[in-house]
PDB file of C-alpha atoms in Angstrom:
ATOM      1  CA  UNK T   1       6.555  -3.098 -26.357  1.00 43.00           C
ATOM      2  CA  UNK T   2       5.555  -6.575 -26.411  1.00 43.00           C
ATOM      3  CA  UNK T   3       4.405  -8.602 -23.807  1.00 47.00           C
ATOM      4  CA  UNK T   4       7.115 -11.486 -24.419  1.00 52.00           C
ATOM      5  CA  UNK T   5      10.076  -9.237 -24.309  1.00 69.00           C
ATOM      6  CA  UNK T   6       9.053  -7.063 -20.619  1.00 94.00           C
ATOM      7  CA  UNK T   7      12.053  -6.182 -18.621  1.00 98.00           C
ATOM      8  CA  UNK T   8      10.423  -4.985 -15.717  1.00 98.00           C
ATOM      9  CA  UNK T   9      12.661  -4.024 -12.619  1.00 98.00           C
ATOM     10  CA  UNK T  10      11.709  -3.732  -9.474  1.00 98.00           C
ATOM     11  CA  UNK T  11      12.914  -1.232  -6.875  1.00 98.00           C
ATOM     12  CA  UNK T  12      12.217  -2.519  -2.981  1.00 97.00           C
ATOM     13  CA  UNK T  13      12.074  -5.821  -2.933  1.00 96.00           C
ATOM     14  CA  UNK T  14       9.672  -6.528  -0.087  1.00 95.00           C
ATOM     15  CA  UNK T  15       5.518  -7.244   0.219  1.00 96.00           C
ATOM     16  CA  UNK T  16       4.419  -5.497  -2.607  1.00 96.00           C
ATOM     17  CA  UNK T  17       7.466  -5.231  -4.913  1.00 97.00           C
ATOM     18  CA  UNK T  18       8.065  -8.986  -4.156  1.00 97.00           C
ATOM     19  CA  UNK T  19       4.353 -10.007  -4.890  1.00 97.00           C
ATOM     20  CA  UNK T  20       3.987  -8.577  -8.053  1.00 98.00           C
ATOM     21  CA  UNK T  21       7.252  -9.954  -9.376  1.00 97.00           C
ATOM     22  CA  UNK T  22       5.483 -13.536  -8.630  1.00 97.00           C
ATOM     23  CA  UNK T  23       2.306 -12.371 -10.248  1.00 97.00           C
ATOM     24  CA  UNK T  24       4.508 -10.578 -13.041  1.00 97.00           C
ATOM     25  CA  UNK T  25       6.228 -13.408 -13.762  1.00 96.00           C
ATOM     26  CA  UNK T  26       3.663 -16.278 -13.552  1.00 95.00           C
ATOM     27  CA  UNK T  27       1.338 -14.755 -15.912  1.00 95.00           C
ATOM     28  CA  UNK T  28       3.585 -13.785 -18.598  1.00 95.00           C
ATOM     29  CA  UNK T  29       3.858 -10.232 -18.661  1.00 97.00           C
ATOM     30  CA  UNK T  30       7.543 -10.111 -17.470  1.00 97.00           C
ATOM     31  CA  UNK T  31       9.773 -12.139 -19.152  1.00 96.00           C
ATOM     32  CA  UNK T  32      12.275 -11.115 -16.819  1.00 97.00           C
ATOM     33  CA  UNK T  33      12.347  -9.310 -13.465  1.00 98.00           C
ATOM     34  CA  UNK T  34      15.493  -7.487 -12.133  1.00 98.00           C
ATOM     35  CA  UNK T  35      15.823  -6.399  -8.778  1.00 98.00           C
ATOM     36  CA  UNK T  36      17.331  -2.929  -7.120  1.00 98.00           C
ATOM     37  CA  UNK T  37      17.235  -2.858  -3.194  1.00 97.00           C
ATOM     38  CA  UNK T  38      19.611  -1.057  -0.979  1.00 95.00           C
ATOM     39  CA  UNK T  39      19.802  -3.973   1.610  1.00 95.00           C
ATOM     40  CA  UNK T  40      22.065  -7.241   0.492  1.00 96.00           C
ATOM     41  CA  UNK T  41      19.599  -9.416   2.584  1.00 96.00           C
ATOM     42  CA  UNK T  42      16.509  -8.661   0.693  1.00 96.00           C
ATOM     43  CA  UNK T  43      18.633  -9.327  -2.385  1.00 97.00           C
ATOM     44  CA  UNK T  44      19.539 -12.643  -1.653  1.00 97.00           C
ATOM     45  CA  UNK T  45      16.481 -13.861   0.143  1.00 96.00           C
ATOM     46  CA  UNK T  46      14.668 -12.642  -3.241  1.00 97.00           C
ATOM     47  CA  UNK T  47      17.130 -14.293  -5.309  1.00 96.00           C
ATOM     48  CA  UNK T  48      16.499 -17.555  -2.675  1.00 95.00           C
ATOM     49  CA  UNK T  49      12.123 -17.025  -3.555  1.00 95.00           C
ATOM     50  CA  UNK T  50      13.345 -16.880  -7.338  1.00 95.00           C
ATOM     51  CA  UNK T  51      11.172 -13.458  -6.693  1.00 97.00           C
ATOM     52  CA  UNK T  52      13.974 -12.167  -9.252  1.00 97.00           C
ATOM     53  CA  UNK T  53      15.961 -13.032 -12.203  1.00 97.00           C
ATOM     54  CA  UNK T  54      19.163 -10.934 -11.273  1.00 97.00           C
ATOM     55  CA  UNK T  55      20.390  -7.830  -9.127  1.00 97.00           C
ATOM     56  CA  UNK T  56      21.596  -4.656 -10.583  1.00 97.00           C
ATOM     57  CA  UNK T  57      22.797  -1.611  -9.360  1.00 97.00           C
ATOM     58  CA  UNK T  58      20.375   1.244 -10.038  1.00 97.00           C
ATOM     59  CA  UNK T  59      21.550   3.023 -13.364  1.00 98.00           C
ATOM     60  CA  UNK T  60      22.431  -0.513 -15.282  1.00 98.00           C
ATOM     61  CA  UNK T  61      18.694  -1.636 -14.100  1.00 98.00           C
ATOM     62  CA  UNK T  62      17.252   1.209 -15.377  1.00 98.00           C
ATOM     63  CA  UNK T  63      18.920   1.298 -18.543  1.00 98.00           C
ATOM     64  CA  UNK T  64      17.844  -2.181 -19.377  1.00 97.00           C
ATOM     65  CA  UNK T  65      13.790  -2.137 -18.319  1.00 98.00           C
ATOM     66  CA  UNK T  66      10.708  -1.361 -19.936  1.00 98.00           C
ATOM     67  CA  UNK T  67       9.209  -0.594 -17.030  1.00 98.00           C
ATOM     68  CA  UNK T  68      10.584   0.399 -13.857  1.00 98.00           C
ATOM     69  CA  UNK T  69       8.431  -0.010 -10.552  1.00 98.00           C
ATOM     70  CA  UNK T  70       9.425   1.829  -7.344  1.00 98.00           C
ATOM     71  CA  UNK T  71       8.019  -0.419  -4.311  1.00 98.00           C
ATOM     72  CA  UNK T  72      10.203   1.590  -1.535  1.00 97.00           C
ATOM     73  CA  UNK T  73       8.560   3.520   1.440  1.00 95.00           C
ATOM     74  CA  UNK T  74       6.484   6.100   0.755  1.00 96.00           C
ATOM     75  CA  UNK T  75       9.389   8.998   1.701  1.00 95.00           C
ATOM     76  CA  UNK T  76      12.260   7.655   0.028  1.00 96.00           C
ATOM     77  CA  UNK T  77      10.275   7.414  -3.235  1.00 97.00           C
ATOM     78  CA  UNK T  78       9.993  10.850  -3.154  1.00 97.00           C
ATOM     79  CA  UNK T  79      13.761  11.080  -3.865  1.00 97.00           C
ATOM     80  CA  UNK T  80      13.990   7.805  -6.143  1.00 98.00           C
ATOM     81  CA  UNK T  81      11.253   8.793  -8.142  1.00 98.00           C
ATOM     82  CA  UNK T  82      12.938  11.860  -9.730  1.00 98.00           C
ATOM     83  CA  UNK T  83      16.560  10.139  -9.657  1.00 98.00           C
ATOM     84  CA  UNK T  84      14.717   7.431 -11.827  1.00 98.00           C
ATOM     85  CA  UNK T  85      13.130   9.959 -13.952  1.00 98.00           C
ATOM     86  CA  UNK T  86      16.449  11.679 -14.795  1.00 98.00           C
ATOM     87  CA  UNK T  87      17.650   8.360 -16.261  1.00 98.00           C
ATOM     88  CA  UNK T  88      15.058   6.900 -18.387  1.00 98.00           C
ATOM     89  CA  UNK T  89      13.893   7.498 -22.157  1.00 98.00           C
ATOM     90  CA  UNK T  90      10.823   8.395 -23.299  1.00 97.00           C
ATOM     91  CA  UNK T  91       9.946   4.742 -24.491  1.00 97.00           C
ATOM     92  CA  UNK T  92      10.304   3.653 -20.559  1.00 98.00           C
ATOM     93  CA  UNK T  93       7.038   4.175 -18.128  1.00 98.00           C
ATOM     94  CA  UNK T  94       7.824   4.177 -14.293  1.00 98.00           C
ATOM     95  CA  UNK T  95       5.084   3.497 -11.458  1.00 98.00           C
ATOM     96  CA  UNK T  96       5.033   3.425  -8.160  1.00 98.00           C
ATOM     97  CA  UNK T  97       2.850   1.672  -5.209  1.00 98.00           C
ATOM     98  CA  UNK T  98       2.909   3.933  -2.719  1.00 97.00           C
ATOM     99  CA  UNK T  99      -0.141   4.439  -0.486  1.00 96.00           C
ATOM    100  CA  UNK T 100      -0.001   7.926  -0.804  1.00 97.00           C
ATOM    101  CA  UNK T 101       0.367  10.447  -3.580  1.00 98.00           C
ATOM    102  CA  UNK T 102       0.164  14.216  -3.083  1.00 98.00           C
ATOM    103  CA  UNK T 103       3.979  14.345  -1.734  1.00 97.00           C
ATOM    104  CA  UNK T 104       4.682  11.744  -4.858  1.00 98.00           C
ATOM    105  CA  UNK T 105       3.749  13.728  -7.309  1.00 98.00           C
ATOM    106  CA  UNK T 106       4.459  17.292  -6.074  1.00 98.00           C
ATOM    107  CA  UNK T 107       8.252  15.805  -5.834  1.00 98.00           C
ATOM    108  CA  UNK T 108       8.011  15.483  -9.574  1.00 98.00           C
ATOM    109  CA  UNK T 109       6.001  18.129 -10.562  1.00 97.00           C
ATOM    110  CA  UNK T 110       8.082  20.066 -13.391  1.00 96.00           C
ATOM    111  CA  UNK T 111      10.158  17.456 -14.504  1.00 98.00           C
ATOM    112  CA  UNK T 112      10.892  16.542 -18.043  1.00 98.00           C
ATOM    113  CA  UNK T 113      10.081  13.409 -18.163  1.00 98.00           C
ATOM    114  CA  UNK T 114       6.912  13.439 -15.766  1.00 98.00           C
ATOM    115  CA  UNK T 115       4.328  12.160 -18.688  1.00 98.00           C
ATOM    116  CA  UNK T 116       6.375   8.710 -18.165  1.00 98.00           C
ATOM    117  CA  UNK T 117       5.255   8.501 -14.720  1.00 98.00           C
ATOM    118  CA  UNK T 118       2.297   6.714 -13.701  1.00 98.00           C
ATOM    119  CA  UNK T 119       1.080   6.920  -9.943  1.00 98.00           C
ATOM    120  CA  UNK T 120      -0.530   4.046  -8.899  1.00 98.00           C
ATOM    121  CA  UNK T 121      -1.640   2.576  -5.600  1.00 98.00           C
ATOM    122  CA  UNK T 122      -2.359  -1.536  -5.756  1.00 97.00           C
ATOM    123  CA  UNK T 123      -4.872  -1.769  -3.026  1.00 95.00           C
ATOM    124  CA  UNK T 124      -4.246  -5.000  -1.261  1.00 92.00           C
ATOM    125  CA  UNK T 125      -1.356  -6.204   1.471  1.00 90.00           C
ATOM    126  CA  UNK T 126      -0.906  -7.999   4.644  1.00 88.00           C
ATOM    127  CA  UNK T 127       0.441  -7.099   8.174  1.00 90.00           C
ATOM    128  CA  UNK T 128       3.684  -8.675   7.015  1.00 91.00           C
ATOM    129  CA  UNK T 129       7.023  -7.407   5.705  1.00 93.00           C
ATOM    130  CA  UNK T 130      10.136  -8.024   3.591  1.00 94.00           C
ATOM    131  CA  UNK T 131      10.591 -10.469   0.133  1.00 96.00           C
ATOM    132  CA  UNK T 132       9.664 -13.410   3.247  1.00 96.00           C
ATOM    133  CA  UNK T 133       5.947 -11.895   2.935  1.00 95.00           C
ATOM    134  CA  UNK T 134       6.094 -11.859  -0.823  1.00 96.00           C
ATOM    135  CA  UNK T 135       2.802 -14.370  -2.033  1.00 96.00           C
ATOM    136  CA  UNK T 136       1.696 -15.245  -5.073  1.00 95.00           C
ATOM    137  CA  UNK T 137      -2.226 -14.085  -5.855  1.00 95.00           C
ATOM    138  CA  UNK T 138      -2.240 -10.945  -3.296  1.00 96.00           C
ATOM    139  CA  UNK T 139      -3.250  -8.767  -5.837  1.00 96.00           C
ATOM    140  CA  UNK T 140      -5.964 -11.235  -7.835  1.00 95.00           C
ATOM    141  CA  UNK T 141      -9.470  -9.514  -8.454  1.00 93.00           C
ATOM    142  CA  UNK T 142      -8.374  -6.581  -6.197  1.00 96.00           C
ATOM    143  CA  UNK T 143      -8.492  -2.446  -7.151  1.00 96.00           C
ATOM    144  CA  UNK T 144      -5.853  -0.779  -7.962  1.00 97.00           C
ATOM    145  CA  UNK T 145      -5.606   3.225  -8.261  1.00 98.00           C
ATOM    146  CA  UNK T 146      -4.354   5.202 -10.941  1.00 98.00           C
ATOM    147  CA  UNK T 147      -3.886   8.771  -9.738  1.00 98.00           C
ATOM    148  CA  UNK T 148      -3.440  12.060 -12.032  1.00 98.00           C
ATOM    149  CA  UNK T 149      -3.521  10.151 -15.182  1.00 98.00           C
ATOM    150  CA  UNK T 150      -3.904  13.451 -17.396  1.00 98.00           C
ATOM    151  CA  UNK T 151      -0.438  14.006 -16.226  1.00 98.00           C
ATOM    152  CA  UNK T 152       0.766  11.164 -18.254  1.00 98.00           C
ATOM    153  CA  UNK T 153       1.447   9.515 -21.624  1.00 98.00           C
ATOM    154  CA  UNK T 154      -1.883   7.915 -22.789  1.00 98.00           C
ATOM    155  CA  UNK T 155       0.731   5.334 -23.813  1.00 98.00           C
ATOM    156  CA  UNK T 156       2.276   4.967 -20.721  1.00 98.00           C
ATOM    157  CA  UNK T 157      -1.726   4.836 -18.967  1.00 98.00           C
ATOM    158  CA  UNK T 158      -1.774   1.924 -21.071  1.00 98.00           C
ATOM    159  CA  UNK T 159       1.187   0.277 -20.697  1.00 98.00           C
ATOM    160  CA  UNK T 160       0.350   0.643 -16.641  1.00 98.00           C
ATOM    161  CA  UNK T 161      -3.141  -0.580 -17.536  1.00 98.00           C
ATOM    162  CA  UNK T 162      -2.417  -3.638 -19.081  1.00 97.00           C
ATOM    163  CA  UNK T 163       0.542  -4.696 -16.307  1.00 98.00           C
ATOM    164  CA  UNK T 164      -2.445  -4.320 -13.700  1.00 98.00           C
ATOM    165  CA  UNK T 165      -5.349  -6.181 -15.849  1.00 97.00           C
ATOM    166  CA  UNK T 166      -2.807  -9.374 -16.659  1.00 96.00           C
ATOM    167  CA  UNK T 167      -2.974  -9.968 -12.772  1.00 96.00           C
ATOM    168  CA  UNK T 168      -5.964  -9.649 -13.232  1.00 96.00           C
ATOM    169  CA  UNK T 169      -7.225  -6.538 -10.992  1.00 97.00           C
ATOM    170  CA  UNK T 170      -9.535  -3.722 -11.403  1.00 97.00           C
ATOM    171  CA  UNK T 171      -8.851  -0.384 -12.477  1.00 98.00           C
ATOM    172  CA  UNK T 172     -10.297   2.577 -10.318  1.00 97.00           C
ATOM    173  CA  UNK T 173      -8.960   6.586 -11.212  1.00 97.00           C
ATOM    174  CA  UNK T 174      -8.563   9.349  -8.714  1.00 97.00           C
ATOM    175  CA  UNK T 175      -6.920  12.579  -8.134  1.00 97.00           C
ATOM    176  CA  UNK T 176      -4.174  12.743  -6.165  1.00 98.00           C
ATOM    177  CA  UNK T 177      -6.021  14.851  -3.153  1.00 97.00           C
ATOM    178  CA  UNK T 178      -9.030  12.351  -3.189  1.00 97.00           C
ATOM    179  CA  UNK T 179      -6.708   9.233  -2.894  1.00 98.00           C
ATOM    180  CA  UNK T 180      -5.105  10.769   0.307  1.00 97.00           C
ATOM    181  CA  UNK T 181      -8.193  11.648   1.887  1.00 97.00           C
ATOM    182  CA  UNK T 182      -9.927   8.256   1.376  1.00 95.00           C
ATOM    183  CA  UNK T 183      -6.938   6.440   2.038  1.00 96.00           C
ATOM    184  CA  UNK T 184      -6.642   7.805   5.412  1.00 96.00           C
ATOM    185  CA  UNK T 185     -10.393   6.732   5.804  1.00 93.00           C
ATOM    186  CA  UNK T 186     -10.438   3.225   4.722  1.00 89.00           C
ATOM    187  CA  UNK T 187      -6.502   2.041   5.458  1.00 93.00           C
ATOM    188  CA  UNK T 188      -4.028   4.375   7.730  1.00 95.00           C
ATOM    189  CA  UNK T 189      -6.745   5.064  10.554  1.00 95.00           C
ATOM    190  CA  UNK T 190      -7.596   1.535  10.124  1.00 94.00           C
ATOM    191  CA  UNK T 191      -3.894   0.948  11.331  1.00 94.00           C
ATOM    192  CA  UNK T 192      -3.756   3.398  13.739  1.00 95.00           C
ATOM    193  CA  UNK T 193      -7.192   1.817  15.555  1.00 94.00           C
ATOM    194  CA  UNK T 194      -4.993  -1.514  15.576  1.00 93.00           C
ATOM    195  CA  UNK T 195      -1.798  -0.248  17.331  1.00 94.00           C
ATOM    196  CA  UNK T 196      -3.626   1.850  19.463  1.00 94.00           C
ATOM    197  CA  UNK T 197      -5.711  -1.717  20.183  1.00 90.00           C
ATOM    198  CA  UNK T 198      -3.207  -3.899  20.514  1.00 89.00           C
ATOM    199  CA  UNK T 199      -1.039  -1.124  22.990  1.00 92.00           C
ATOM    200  CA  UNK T 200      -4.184  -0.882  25.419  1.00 89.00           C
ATOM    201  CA  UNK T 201      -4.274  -5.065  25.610  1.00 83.00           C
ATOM    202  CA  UNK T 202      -1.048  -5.166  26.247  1.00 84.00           C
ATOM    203  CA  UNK T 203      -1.154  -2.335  28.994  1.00 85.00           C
ATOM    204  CA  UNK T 204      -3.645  -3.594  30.812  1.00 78.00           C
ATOM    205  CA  UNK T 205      -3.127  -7.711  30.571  1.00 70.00           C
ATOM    206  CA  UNK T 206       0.281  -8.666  31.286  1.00 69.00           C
ATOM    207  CA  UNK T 207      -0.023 -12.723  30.962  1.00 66.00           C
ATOM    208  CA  UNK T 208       0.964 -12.737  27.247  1.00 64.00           C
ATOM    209  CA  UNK T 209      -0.608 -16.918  27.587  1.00 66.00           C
ATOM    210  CA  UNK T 210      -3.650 -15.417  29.175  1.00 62.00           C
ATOM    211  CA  UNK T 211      -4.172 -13.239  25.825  1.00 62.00           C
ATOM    212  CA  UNK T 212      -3.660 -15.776  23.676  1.00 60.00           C
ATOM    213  CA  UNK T 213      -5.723 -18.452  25.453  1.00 62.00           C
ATOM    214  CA  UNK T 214      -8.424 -16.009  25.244  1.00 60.00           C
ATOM    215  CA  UNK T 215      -8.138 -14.383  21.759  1.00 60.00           C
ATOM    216  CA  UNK T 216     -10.554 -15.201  19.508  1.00 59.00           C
ATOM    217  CA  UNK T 217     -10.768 -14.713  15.732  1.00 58.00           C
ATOM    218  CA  UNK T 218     -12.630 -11.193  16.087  1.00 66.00           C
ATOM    219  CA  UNK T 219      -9.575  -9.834  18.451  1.00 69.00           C
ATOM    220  CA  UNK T 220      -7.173 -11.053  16.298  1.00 76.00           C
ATOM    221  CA  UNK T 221      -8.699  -9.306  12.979  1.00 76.00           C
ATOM    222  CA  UNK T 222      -9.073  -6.303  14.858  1.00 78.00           C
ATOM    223  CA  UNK T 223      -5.419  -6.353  16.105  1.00 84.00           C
ATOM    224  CA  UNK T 224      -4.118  -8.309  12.892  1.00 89.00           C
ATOM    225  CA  UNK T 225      -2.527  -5.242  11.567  1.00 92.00           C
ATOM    226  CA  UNK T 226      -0.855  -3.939  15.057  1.00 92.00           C
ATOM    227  CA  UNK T 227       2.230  -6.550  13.946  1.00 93.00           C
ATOM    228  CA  UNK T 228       3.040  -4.048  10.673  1.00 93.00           C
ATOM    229  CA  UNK T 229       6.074  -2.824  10.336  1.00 93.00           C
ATOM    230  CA  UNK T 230       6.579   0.636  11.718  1.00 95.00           C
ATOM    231  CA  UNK T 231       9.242   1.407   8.690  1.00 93.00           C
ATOM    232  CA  UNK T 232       6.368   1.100   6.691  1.00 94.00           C
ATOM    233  CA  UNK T 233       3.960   2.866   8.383  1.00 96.00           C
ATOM    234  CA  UNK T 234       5.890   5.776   9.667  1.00 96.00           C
ATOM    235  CA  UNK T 235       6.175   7.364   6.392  1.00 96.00           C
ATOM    236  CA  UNK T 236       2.577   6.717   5.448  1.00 96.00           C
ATOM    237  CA  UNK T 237       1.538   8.820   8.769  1.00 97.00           C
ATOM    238  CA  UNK T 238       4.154  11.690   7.859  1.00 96.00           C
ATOM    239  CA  UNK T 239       2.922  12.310   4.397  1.00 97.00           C
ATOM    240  CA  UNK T 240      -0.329  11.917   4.922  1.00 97.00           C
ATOM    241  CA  UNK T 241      -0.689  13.400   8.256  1.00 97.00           C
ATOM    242  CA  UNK T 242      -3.310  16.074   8.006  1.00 97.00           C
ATOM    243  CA  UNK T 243      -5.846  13.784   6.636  1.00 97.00           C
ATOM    244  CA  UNK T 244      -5.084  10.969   9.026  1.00 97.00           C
ATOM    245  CA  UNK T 245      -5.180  13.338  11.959  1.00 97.00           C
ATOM    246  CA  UNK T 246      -9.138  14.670  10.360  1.00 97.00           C
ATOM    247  CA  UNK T 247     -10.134  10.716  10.437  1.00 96.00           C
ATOM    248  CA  UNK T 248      -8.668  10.231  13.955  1.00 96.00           C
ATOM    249  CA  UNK T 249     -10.007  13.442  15.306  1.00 97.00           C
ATOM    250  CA  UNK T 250     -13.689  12.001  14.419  1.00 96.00           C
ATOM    251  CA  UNK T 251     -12.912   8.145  15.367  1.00 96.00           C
ATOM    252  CA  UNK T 252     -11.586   9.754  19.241  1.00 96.00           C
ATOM    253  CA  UNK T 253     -15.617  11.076  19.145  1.00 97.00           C
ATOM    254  CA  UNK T 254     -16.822   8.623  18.198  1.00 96.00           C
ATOM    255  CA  UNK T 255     -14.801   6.491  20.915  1.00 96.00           C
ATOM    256  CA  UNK T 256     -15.332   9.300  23.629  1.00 97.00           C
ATOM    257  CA  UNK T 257     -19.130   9.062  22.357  1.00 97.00           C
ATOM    258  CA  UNK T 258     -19.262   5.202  23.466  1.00 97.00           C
ATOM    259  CA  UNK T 259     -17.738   6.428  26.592  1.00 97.00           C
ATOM    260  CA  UNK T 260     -19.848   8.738  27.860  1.00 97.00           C
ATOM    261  CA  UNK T 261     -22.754   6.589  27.068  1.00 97.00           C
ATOM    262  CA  UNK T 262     -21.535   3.799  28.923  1.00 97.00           C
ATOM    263  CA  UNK T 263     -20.775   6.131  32.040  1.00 97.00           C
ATOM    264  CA  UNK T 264     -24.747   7.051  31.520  1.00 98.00           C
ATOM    265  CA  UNK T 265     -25.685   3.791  31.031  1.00 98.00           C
ATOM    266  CA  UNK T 266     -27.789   4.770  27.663  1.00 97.00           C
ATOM    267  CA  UNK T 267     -28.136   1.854  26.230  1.00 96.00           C
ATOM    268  CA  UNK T 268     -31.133   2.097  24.096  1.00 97.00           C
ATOM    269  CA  UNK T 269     -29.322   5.197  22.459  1.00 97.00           C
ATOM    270  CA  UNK T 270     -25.422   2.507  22.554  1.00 95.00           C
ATOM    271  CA  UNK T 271     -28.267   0.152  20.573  1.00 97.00           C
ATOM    272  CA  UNK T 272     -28.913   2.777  17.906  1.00 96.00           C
ATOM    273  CA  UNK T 273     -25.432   3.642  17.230  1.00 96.00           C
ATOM    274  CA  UNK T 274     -24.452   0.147  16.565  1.00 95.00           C
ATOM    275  CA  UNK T 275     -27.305  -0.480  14.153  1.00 96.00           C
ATOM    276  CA  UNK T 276     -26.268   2.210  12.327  1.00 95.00           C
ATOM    277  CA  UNK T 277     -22.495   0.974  12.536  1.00 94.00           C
ATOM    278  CA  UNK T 278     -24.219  -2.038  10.881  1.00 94.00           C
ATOM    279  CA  UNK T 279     -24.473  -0.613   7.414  1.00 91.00           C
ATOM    280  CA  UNK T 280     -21.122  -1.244   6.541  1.00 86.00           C
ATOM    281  CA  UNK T 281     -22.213  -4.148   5.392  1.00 85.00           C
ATOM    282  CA  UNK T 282     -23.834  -2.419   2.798  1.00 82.00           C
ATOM    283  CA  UNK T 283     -20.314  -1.281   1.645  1.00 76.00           C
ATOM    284  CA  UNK T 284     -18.468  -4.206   3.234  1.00 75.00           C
ATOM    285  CA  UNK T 285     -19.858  -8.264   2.663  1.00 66.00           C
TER     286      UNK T 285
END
């Protein structure tokens, strides 16, 4: 495959799928971008962004890609995925962007054309949905995760490889069971701490003016990702539930911890904690 000629089709058309058809496009690697989505609006607001070069249904848009990339939520790749497999060559590679994998891949497990399948997860976002949220450079100088890749083409790896370096972003491998676990670490409790945030101001303060005269740029980074979409999220929790209830079981200590310490009024021992909360920076600048 050559660069010039990429067909690369898209199906979702929202934050992620929408973003990398920008990026896709802008740097070369697609020379054209066709775009699958179940919902007429997201067509033709994606069609308005000139996010896509034309609309197909499913089976004509397969036929007619190089690659195919399946940006819907995390369950309903689970079906698409294998549908997509049944229809493609073995010249084609398929990817996804889901943010988690173990119930990806065990839905293709056995199938005959798995080796075309690369799982990836593009680790960047926002709190925002839909091809409206769709921005050029989300992905720039970011990680992306390849998952499994044994379980693929070495061809396909580097077909995959060389769609995420032309954005450009780094390239990071894990097995599927790893990815799950320290995705519910770093992102889906990180979510759940934001709703669960933003449902306890919103309890307790009822003067919606009196929250925002008063919110400053620390509450609304912590609460920044209370306003995504629950369609999104949903699925995320239900796949990946056991390891997001492990994280959440420690962060409710941890909280209950703070609690009790306040109730004591131990605040040399509140002062220790926090320095040691302070090494994130270490991990985090």
């Amino acid at each position: 495959m050559k660069k010039q000629t990429m067909t690369i089709s898209i199906i979702g058309i929202g934050l992620i799928g929408g973003s990398l058809a920008i990026s896709l496009k802008e740097n070369g690697f697609a020379q054209r971008i066709i775009g699958v989505d179940i919902n007429p609006d997201n067509i033709d607001k994606a069609y308005r962004r000139r996010l896509i070069d034309e609309d197909m249904p499913l089976d004509e848009a397969i036929a007619q890609s190089d690659i195919i990339i399946v940006a819907t939520p995390v369950d309903s790749m689970t079906r698409v995925i294998p549908l997509v497999l049944d229809k493609i060559n073995d010249k084609q590679v398929v990817i996804d962007v889901g943010s988690t994998k173990v119930p990806i891949l065990e839905a293709v497990q056995g199938h005959p054309m798995r080796r075309r399948f690369v799982a990836t997860h593009p680790m960047a976002g926002t709190e925002y949905s839909g091809p409206e949220a769709a921005v050029p450079n989300l992905f720039n100088q970011k990680y992306t995760v390849l998952c499994d890749t044994a379980d693929s083409d070495p061809d396909a790896v580097q077909i995959v490889e060389a769609l995420y370096h032309s954005i450009p972003m780094s390239i990071t491998h894990f097995d599927s069971v790893d990815h799950d676990v320290h995705t519910a670490y770093i992102s889906h409790i990180s979510h759940i701490s934001s709703f669960a945030l933003a449902l306890t101001v919103l309890a307790k303060e009822k003067d919606a003016e009196r929250i925002f005269e008063l919110a400053s740029t620390g509450f609304s980074s912590t609460v920044r990702l209370a306003k995504s979409s629950p369609d999104t999220w949903i699925p995320i929790f239900r796949q990946n539930r056991d390891n997001v209830l492990d994280v959440l079981d420690e962060h409710i200590s941890r909280l209950s911890q703070f609690r009790s310490l306040l109730i004591k009024k131990d605040f040399d021992t509140f002062h220790q904690l926090i320095t040691e909360a302070n090494q994130i920076r270490k991990i985090i600048s």
